[in-house]
Amino acid sequence: MVRFYIIWLQQEDENKLKKKLFSNFNGRHLFAALIILSTIILSISLVMIANVRREKRVAETTIRAQEAAASIELTLDSAMEASRTLMNFYTTYGDECMKDLGVIGSAIAENHPYIDSMYLAPKAVIAAAWPEEVAPSTVGFEMLKDPMQGPRAQLAIDTGRVTVAGPHNLVEGSSGFIIRNPLFEGDEFIGFTIIVLNWDSFTDEIRENLTDISKDYYIAVRKKEADATAITDDFGYIISNCDRQVDNTVEYEFEVPNDKWIISAEPVKGWRVFVEMIPHILLALLFDAIVITTIMLGYSVLDRSRKLRFETENNRIKTVYMSQLKEALDKAERAEKAKTEFLSRMSHDIRTPLNGIIGLLEISDKHPDDRALVDSNRKKIRLAANHLLDLISDVLTLSKMDADTVRLAHEPFNLKSIAEDVLTLSNMRAAEYGVTIKKAEGTAKLGDVYAYGSPLHLRQIFLNILSNAIKYNKPGGTVECKSELLERTEYKIVYRFTIRDTGIGMSPEFVEHLFEPFTQEHTDARSTYQGTGLGMAIVKKLVDRMGGTIEVQSTPDVGSTFMVTLPFDLASKEDMPEEKNEVYEDLRGLHLLVVEDNDLNLEIAEAILTDLGATITAARDGREAVDIFKTATPGTFDAILMDLMMPVLDGYGATREIRSLTHMEAATIPIIAMTANAFEEDARKCREAGMNDHVTKPIEVPKLLKALSIVHRRG
């Protein structure tokens, strides 16, 4: 409108315009006319300024709404990526991969910031759930018969597309979004993979993103079509960065699977267009019509300049945003490729020993009377099972270290004792391979060196390196070990440990990738040398966590040299803990309360303990264990062996309740965790709950006897 008025003024003849506007007017009329004209021009100017400012505010607010929508979509895509991982694994390997799928599902659920749980639902009936804590409340749940979940589940089947439902109050007692990914074999529906996003974690993540994106804007998200079963706040929003009704807003609609959401955005300070224009109004009233016209001409130029700057800035933001989207896409593709390679290697490395175990069992079943063959097969099965256990332990260790959840101990130990333990174990292994381990000249004496650190992980570092030096050596080869004191102060000590072998060596190209997971130079190395390809990755992460360094030099067909430099806090002999009691050779005379919910594990434990001479009383969960102990007369039980993951009441809760009882032996009876939770932080949690020790499954008799050595036999 202003531009049209200016063009019209430029095209009219000035004399004709004066005659047309001011003919028959006296001075007062002219003044009045000028005032009226000034008012009209001022009104037009104010309206145009208000419109331009509002358009700019609307454009800026729309951009913030689009950024918020993109953030939500990326958050949902991350969760759906996890669902696709489960779906691809299950459709590839079927029901035979349930154990593998359980490990993967539990790992994803534990490490993903806002995934609460994951499910597999063949024929829309939940058959498996991860983590295992949610299984009792969900397994067997038929989604199509549920009035809340049935329609959404049927929609996913009918459309063959991923659906997002919620947030709902869930069967397992929590609340969150449900992402269903339908699985089909041809045109036949075979089931769902399901992801449950924890409502609190998901909304906290989105609110934090909304705050980062739009500190100066109120932003709220609602469903386009109301869902009576969904959880919303008092204003009908599923997500909001404020606690008020967002009105007078810019709205932006975007799609999520099977649904449409609307983002409402409003500046925190309101639109306030006219309030901000008061100085302009006062200034305009001081000038006559000519000055106002001049200002309008100037503003027109300024407006074009501002719009140009706005368009330039808008294009810059779009360019940056598209660059970020491309970077996120590339990162997601790299992550997907890494996950695919990981699953492929895991599948191979897990199935290889399983194939051997199953095959040897079938051979033994067909020849039950051939005792020599059956005994030989049993030894091979034990080797394959131990290899599989090592693989699972290494994968879980690496996963926890990547998630930065592994805690290194800080306890006193004797360096010489650690070195002797490592060499004793390695010498036995070396003898099997025909390899000799020897100390190099100039090796530092470690007899009087006491330090603080994590002896368990220190052993693991050197056992992994020595294991490779032995395994990849040549018959009759040697492994040379050397320790050097590099630095010693009043409180610190630094050692360099060198391990040199005469083995097959490595190429320079492979050395660059040595510390990457599943890395082995030859494609048949895992089969030929029985390795997992994870040992050196774990070594590197442990050395880094200890503040040390590791260097590698290698020549093909000549050998490899590993140099590990580690700093330690100095300790003294007085800091060392007292030696434990002598380990029992059997358990004759002991009465033990065994708490275990798994029938097979309970049968194995009873058989092992009974063979060792103990008397057993069994409890199937933590609550039953507490009740049995509470009603038992003092002296009934010598110790309690406690599983951790159980229904009704877990091992941690049961231990705390037992310790709080008024029973005469509640505070003193030894309670030993007997669990598959095998990490140092698991042992720490057991001690914090009141347990005396921690024994891992599969049960190893020497370790069990050592743990039970704290129990005093009764007269």
XYZ file of C-alpha atoms in Angstrom, residues 54 188 384 386 404 441 450 485 550:
9
model
C 4.664 -8.945 12.615
C 1.599 -62.448 6.035
C 33.760 -74.191 23.391
C 34.472 -71.233 27.943
C 31.820 -45.137 30.551
C 67.961 -58.606 31.342
C 53.176 -51.432 46.681
C 61.113 -47.964 36.533
C 50.481 -48.359 24.919
